[in-house]
Short mmCIF file of C-alpha atoms in Angstrom, two decimals:
data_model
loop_
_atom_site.label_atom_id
_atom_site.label_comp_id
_atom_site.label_asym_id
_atom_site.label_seq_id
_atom_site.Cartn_x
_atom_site.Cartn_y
_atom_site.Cartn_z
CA UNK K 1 -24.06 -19.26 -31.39
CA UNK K 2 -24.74 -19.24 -27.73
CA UNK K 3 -27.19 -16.84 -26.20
CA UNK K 4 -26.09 -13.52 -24.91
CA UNK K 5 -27.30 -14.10 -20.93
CA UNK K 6 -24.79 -13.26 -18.37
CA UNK K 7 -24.24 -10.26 -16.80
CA UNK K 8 -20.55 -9.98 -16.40
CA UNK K 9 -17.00 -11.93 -16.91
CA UNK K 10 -14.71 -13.04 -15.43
CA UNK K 11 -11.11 -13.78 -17.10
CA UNK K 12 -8.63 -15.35 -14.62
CA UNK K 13 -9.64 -17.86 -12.17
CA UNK K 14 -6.99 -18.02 -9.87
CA UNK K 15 -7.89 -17.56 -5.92
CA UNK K 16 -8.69 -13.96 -6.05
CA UNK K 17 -10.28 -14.20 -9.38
CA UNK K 18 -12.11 -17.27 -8.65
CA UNK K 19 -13.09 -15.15 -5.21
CA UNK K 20 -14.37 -12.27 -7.00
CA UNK K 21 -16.62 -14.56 -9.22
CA UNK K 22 -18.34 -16.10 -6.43
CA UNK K 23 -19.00 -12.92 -4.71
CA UNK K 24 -20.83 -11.57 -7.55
CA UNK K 25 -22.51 -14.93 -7.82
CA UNK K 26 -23.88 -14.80 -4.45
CA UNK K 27 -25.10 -11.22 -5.29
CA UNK K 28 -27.74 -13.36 -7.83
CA UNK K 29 -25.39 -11.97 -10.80
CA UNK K 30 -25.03 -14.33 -14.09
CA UNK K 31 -21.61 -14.58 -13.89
CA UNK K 32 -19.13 -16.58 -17.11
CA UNK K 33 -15.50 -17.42 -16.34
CA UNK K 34 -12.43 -18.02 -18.29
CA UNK K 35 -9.18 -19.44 -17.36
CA UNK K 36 -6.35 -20.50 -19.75
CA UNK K 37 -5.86 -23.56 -17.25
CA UNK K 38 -8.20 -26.67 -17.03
CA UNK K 39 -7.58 -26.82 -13.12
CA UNK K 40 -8.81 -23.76 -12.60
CA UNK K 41 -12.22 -24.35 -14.92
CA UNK K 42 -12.65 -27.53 -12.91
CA UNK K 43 -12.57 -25.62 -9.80
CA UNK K 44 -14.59 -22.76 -11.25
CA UNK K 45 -17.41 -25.71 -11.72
CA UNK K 46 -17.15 -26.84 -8.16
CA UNK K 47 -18.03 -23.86 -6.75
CA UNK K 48 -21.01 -23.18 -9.59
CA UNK K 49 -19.46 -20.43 -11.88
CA UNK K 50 -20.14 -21.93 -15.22
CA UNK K 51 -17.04 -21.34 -17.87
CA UNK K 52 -17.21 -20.15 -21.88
CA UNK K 53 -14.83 -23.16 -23.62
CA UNK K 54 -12.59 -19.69 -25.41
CA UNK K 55 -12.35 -16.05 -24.71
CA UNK K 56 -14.23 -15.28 -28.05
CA UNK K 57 -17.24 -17.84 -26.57
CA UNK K 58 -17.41 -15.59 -22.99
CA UNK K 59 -17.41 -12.67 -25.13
CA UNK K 60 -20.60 -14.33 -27.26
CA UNK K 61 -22.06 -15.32 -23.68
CA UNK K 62 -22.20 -12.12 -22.47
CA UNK K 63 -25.16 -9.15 -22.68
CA UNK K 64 -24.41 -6.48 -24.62
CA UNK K 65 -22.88 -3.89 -23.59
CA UNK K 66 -19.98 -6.64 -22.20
CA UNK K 67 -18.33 -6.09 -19.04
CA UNK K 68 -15.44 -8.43 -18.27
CA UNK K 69 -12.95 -7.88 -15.59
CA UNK K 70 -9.56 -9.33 -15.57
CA UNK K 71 -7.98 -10.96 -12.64
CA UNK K 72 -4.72 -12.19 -14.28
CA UNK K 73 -0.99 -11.46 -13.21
CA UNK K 74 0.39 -7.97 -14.20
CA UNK K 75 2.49 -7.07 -16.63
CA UNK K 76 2.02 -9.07 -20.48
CA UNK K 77 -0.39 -11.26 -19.18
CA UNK K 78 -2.79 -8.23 -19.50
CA UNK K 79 -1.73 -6.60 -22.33
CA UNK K 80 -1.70 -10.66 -23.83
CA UNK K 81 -5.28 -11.45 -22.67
CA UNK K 82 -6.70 -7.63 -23.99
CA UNK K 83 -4.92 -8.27 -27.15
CA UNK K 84 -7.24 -11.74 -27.95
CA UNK K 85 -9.98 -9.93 -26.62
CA UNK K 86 -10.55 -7.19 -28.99
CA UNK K 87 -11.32 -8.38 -31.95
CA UNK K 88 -14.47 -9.98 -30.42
CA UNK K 89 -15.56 -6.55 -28.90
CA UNK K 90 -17.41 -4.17 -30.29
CA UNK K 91 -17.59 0.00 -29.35
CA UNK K 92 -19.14 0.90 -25.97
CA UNK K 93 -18.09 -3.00 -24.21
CA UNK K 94 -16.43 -2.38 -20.78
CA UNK K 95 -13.09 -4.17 -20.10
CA UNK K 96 -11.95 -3.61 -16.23
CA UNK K 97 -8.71 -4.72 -14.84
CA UNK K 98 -9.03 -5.72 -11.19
CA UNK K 99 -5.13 -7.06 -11.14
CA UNK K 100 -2.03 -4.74 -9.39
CA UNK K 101 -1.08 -2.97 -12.39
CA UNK K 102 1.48 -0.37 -12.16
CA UNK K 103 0.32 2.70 -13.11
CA UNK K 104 1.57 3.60 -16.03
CA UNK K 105 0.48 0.58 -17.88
CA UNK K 106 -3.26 1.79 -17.14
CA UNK K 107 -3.13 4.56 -18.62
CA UNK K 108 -1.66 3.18 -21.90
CA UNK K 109 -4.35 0.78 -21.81
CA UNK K 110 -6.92 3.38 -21.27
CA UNK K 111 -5.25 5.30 -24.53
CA UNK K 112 -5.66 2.43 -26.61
CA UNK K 113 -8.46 0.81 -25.90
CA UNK K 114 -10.15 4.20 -26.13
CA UNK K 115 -9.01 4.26 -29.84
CA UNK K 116 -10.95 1.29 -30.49
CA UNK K 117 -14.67 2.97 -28.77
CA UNK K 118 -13.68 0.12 -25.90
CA UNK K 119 -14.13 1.13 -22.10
CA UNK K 120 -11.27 0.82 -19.87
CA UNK K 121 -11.00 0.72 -15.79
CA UNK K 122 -8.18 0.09 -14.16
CA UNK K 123 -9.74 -1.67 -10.34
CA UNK K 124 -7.59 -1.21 -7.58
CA UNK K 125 -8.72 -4.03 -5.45
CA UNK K 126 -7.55 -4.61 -1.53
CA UNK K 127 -8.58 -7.25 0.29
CA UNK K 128 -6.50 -10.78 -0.16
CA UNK K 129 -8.64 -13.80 -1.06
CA UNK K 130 -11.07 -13.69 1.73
CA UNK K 131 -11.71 -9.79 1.05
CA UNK K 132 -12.55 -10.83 -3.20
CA UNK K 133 -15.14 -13.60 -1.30
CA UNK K 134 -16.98 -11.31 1.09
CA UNK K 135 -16.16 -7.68 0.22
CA UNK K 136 -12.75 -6.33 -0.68
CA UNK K 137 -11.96 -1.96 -0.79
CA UNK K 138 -12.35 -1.14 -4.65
CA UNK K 139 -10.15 2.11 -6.07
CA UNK K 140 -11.61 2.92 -9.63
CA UNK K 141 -10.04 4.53 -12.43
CA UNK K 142 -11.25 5.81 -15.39
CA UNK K 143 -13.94 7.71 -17.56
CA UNK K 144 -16.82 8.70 -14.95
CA UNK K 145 -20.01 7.35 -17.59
CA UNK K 146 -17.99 3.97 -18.16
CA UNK K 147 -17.61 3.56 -14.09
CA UNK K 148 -21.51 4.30 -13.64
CA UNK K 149 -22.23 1.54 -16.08
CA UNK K 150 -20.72 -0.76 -13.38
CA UNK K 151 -21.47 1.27 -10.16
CA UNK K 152 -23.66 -0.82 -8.77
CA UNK K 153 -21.69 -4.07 -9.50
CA UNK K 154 -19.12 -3.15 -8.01
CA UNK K 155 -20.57 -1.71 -4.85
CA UNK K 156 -22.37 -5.05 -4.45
CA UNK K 157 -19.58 -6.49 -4.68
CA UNK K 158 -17.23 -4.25 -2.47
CA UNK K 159 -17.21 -4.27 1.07
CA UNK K 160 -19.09 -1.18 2.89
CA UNK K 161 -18.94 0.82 6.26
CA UNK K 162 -21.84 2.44 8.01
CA UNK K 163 -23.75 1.82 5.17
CA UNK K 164 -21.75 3.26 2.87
CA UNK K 165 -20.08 1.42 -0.07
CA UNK K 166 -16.28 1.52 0.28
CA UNK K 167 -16.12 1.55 -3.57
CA UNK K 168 -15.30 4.73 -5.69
CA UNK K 169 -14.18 6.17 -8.53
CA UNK K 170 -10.50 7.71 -7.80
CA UNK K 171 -10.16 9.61 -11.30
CA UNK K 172 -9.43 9.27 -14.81
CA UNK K 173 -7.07 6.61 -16.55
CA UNK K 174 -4.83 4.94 -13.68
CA UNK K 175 -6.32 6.77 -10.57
CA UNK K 176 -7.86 3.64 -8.65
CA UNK K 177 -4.08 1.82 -9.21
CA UNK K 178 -2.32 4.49 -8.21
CA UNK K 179 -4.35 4.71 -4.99
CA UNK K 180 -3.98 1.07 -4.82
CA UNK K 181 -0.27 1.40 -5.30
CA UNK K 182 -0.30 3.82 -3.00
CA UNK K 183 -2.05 1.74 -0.35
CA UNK K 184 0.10 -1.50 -0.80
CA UNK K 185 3.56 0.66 0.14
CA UNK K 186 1.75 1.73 3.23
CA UNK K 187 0.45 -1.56 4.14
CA UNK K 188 4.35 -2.57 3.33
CA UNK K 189 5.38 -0.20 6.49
CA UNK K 190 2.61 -1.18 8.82
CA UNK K 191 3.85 -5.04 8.58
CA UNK K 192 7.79 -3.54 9.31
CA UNK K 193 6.20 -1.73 11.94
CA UNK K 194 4.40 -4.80 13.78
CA UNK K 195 7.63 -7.09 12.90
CA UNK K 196 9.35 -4.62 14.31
CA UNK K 197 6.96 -4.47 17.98
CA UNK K 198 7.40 -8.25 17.78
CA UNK K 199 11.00 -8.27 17.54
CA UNK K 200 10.62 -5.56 20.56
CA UNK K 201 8.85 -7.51 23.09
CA UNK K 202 10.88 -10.93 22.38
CA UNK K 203 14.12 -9.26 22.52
CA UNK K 204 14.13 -6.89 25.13
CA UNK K 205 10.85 -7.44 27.30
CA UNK K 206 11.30 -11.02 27.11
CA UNK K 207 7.52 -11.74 26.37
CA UNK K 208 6.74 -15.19 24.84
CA UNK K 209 5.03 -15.53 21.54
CA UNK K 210 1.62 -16.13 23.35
CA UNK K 211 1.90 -13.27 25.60
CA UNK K 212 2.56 -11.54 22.03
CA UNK K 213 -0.78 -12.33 20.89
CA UNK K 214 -2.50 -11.63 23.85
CA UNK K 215 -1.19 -8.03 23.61
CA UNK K 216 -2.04 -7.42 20.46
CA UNK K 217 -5.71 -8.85 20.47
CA UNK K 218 -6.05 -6.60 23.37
CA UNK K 219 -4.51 -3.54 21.31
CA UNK K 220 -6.54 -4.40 18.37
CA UNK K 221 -9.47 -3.72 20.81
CA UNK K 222 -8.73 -0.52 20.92
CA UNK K 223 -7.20 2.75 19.20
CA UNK K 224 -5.00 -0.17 16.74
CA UNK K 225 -7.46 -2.14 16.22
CA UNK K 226 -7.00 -3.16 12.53
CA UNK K 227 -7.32 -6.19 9.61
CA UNK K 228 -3.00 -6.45 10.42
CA UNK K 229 -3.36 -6.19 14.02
CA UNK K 230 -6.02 -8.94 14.39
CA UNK K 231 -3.91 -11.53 11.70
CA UNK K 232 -0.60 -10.92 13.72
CA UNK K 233 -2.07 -11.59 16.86
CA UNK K 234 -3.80 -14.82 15.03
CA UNK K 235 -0.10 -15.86 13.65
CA UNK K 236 1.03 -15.54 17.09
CA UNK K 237 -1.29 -17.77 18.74
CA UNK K 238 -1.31 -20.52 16.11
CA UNK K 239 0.73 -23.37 16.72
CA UNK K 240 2.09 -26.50 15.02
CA UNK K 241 2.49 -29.45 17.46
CA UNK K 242 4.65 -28.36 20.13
CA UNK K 243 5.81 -25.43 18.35
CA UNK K 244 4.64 -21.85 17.11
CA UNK K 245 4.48 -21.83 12.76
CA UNK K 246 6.10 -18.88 13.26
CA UNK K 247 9.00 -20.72 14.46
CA UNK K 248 8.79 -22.89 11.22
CA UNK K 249 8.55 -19.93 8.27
CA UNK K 250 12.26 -19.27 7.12
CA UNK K 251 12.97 -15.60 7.91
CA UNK K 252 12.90 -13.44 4.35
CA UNK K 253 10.20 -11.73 2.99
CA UNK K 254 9.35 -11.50 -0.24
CA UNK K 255 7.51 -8.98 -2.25
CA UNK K 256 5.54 -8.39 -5.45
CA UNK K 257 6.77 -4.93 -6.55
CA UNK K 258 3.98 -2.65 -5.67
CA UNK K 259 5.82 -1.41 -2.86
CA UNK K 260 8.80 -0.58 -4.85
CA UNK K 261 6.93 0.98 -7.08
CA UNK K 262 5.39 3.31 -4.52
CA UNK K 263 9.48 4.06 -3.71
CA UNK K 264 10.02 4.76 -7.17
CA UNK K 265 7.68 6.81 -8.03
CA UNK K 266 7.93 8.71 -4.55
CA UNK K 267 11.28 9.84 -5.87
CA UNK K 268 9.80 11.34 -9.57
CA UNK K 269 7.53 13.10 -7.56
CA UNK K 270 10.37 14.24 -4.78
CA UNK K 271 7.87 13.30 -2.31
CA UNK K 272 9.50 11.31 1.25
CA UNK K 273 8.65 8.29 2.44
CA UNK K 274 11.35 6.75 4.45
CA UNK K 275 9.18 4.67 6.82
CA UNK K 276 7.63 2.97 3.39
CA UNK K 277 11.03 2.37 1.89
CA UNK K 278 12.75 1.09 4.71
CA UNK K 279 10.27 -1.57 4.91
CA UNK K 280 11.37 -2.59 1.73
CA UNK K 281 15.11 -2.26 2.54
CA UNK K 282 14.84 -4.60 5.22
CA UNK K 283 12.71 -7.41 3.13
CA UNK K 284 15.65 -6.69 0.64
CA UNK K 285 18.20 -6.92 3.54
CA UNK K 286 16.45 -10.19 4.72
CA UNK K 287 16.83 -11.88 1.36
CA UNK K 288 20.82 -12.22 2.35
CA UNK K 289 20.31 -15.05 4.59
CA UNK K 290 23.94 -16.17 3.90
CA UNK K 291 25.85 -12.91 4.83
CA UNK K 292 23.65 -12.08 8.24
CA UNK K 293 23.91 -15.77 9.18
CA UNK K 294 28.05 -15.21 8.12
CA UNK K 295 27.88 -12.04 10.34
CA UNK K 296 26.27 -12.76 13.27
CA UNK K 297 28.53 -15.76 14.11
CA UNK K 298 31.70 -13.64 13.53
CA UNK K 299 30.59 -10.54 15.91
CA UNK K 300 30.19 -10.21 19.25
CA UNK K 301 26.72 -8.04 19.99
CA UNK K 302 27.61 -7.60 23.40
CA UNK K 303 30.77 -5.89 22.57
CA UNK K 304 28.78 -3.28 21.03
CA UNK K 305 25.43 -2.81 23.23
CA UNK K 306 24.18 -2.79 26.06
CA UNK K 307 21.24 -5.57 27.67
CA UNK K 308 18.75 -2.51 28.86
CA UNK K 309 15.92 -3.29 30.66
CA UNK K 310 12.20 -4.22 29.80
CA UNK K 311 10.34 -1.28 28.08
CA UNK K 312 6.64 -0.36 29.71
CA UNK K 313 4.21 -1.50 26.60
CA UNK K 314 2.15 1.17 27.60
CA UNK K 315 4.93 3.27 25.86
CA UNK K 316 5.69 0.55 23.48
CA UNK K 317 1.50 0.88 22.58
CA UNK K 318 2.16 4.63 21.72
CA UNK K 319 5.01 4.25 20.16
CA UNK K 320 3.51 1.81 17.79
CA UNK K 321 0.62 4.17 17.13
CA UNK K 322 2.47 7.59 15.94
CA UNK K 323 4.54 5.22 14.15
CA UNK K 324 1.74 4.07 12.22
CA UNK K 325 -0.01 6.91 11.81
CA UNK K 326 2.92 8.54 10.61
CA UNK K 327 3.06 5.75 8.10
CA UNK K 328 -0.60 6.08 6.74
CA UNK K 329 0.80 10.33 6.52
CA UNK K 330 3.39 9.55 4.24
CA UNK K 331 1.50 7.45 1.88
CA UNK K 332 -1.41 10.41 1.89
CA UNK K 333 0.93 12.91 1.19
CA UNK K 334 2.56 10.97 -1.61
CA UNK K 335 -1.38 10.65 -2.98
CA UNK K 336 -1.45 14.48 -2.42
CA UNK K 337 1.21 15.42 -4.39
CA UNK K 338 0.24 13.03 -7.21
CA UNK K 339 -3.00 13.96 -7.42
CA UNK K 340 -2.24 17.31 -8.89
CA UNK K 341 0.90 16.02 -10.55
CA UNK K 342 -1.61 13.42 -12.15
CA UNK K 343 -4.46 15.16 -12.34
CA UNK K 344 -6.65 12.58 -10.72
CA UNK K 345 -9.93 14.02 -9.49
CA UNK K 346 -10.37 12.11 -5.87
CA UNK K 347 -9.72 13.86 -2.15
CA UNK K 348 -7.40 12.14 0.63
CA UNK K 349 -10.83 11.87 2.56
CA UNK K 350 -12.39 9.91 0.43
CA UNK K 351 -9.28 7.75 -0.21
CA UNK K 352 -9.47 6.92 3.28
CA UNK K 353 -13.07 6.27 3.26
CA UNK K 354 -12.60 3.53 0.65
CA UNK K 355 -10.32 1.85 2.85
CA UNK K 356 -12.31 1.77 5.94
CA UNK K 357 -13.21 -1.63 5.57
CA UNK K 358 -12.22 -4.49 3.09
CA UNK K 359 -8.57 -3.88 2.64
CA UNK K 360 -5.80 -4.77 4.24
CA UNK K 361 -4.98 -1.62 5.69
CA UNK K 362 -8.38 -0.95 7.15
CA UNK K 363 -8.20 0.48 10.73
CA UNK K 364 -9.64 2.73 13.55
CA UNK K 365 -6.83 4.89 12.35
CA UNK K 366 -8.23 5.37 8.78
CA UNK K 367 -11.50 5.96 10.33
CA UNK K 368 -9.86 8.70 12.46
CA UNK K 369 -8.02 9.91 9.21
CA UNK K 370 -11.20 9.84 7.34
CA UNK K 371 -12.65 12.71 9.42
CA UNK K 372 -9.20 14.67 10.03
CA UNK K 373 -8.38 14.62 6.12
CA UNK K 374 -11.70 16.69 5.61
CA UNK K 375 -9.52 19.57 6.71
CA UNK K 376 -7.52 20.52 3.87
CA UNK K 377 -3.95 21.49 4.56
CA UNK K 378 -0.44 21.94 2.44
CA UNK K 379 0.66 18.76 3.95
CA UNK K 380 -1.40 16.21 6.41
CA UNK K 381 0.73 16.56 9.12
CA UNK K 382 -0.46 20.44 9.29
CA UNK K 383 -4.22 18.72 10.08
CA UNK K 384 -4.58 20.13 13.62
CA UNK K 385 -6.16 16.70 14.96
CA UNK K 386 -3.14 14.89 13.48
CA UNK K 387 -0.64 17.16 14.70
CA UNK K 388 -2.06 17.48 18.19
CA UNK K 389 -2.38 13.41 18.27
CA UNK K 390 1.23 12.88 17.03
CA UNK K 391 2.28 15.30 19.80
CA UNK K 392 0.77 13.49 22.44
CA UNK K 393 2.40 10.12 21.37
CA UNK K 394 6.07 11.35 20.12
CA UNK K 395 7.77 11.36 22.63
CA UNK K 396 7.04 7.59 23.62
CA UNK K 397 8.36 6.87 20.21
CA UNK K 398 11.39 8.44 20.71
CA UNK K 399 12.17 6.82 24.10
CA UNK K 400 11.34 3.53 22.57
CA UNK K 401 13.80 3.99 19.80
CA UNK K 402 16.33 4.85 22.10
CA UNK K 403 16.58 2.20 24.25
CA UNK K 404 16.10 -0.55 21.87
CA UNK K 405 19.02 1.31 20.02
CA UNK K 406 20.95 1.31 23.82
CA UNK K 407 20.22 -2.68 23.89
CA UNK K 408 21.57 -2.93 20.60
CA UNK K 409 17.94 -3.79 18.36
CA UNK K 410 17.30 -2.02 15.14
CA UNK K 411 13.99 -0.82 14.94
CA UNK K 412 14.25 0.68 11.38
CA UNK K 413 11.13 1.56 10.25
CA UNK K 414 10.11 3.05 13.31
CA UNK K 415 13.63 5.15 13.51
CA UNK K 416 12.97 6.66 10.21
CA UNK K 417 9.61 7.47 10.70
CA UNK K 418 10.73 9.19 13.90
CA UNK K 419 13.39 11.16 11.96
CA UNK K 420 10.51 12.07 9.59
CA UNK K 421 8.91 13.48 12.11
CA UNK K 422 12.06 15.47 13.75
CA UNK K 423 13.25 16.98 10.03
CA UNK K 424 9.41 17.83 9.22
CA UNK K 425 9.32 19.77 12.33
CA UNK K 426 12.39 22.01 12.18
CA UNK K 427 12.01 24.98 11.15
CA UNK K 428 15.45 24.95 9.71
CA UNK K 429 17.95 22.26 8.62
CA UNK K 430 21.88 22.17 7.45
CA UNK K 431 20.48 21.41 3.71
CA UNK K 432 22.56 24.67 3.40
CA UNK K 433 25.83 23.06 4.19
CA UNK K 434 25.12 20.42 1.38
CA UNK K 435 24.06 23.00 -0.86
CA UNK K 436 27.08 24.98 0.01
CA UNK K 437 29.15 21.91 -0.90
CA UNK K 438 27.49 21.41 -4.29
CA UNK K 439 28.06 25.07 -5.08
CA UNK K 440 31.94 24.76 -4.14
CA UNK K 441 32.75 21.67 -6.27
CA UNK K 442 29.54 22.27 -9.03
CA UNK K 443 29.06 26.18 -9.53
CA UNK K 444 25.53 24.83 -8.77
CA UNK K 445 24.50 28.31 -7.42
CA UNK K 446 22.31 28.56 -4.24
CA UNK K 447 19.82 30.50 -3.22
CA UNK K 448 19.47 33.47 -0.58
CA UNK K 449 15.36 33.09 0.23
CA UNK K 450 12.93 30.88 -1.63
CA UNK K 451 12.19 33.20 -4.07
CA UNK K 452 15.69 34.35 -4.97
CA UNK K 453 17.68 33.85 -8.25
CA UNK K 454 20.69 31.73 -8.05
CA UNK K 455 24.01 33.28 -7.11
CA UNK K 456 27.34 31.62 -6.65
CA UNK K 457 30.11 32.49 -3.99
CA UNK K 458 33.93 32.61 -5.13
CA UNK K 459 34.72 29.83 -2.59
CA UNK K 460 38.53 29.88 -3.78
CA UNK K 461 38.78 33.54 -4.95
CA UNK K 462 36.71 33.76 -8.14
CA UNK K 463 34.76 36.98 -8.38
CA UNK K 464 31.15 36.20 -7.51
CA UNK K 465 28.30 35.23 -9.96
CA UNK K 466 24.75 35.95 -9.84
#
């Protein structure tokens, strides 16, 4: 038997897990890998992280108590590789997984492998390949002593902002991949949003796909400055011969499912997010290549809108901004509402303070959010700073919307985000027609004041019910 010498494990090689193990190399950790797939062990060596020949020989490799984290695909893969692991553990070893698990799945995990006197965290990790390399946002979940075993592993190997360690513990069972669930449907509606700007400024001001880039490097110097800002102004400037790659990548998106999870589970919780779920709408709308292809050739646009003129980016800059930060809103109310739903333990500030740096979704705008959120409200958008800032920018939003619709370009996202704002800020809507509806064909009963009982008007003559 080999001796028990390194520190931590890694199972799952592939680029982020691969990533992940050289980061904690470079932090002088003894680091073991595992990967089902010769390749990936050959790489592994290349880059100096030594690999056990089984699962059952990392486990032997490792000092007691183990810590392994898994960076395999979600789903049975984990559920597969925790199976083969157990028998080789013993009570009190720490098994993390750092894939995008939904939910759920954690906290069955966490169930079982509590049974068995076996540590579970569930590792919300943001930050792509490079992120895993030189610091990615971590979102922990699970029991607080098992997450202080490994505190200071995984703030070494997390990313950090002002000094502090963007790298927390979320909650119990599945909080850090809810968060991170959370944060990858929000991250969805930021990309619509800068597609969307794109789209904007080719369509309708005309602007090349260089003067593109300029504008947003010189956006992402200020108040938008962001990790999405600065990689769409890269794509923008990067070309391929003659041409921009852009102009080469076939135009439908694909996704994972952690976005339509956030949609799905947004709906359990009857919480709204339309700026997050169009964004998946239109990746799903984009996947018809055939029928918009079919469409466009058959209809004439011009017949149905009209060419306006160039929009100020000034007010396109604004625009772009309460968009946004109505986007970010949505996804911290959804984390609101689930929070006590859940009962996970963390506070939207310090949500945003994980992702301040290292994820994808890191921002000047979380950093502003991480200050505002310390004021606890019923919803964020009641956050004075947040309401006064949304004020300020609305109304270039609106404008922006409305002449792009006048010239005849969707801007989805940024429409519904708009009407979230509008139907948040009325003080009453004509819900009461629909509910006036369901009581005529349903007897569903409506009510007079929100603390009422249910009563039921004879709509065609029926005496009435209460």
């Amino acid at each position: 038997m080999k001796k028990s010498s390194h520190t931590i494990g890694f199972v799952g090689l592939g680029v982020m897990g691969l990533n992940l193990a050289r980061n904690a190399a470079s932090k002088n950790m003894s680091v073991l890998g595992w990967d089902p797939q010769e390749e990936q062990r050959n790489l592994a060596d290349k880059h100096n992280i030594p690999c056990a020949s089984s699962l059952q020989d990392l486990i032997q490799q490792l000092e007691t108590p183990r810590k392994v984290i898994l960076m395999v695909p979600a789903g049975d893969p984990v559920d597969q590789v925790i199976q083969s692991l157990i028998p080789s553990l013993a009570e009190g070893d720490l098994v993390m997984d750092g894939g995008n698990s939904f939910f759920k799945d954690t906290d069955r995990r966490f169930k079982e492998l509590s049974e068995s006197g076996i540590h579970f965290l569930g590792l919300g990790i943001s930050g792509g390949h490079k992120g895993a390399l030189e610091g990615p946002s971590i979102m922990a979940g699970g029991e607080e002593g098992a997450y202080h075993e490994v505190k200071s592993i995984l703030e070494a190997l997390g990313a950090s902002y002002d000094g502090t360690p963007c790298v927390d513990l979320m909650g119990s069972g599945s909080a850090g991949h809810f968060v991170k669930m959370v944060h990858n449907g929000i991250e969805y509606g930021l990309m619509q949003l800068l597609a969307e700007t794109f789209d904007l400024l080719i369509q309708i001001d005309a602007y090349s796909y260089e003067q593109c880039a300029s504008l947003f490097q010189e956006w992402n110097k200020g108040r938008l400055e962001g990790y999405l800002m600065q990689i769409t102004a890269d794509i923008l400037a990067i070309s391929s011969g003659p041409k921009p790659v852009l102009n080469e990548i076939f135009d439908a998106a694909g996704q994972k499912g952690t976005g339509s999870w956030t949609v799905q589970n947004s709906l359990e919780l009857g919480v709204p997010v339309p700026g997050i779920d169009t964004a998946i709408r239109m990746r799903q709308i984009s996947s018809y290549w055939k029928e918009r292809k079919e469409l466009n050739a058959s209809i004439a646009k011009a017949s149905n809108s009209q060419k306006g003129s160039a929009i100020d980016v000034e007010l396109v800059e604004k625009a772009l901004y309460a968009s946004m930060l109505l986007m970010y809103i949505q996804g911290f109310h959804h984390l609101q509402v689930a929070c006590k739903a859940y009962e996970y333990s963390f506070s939207l500030s310090k949500v945003a303070k994980t992702w301040r740096n290292g994820c994808i979704i890191n921002s000047q705008m979380v950093r502003f959010l991480t200050a505002a959120l310390e004021t606890k409200a019923e919803h964020p958008l009641l956050v004075p700073e947040i309401m006064d800032q949304l004020q300020t920018d609305i109304r270039s939003l609106r404008s922006v919307v409305s002449d792009a619709t006048h010239s005849g370009l969707s801007l989805p996202a940024m429409s519904a985000n708009l009407g979230y704002w509008d139907t948040f800020t009325r003080g009453e809507l004509p819900t009461r027609l629909i509910q006036a509806q369901r009581d005529y064909f349903g007897g569903h009963g409506y009510q007079t004041s929100p603390d009422s009982d249910l009563t039921s008007y004879p709509w065609e003559g029926d005496e009435p019910t209460s």
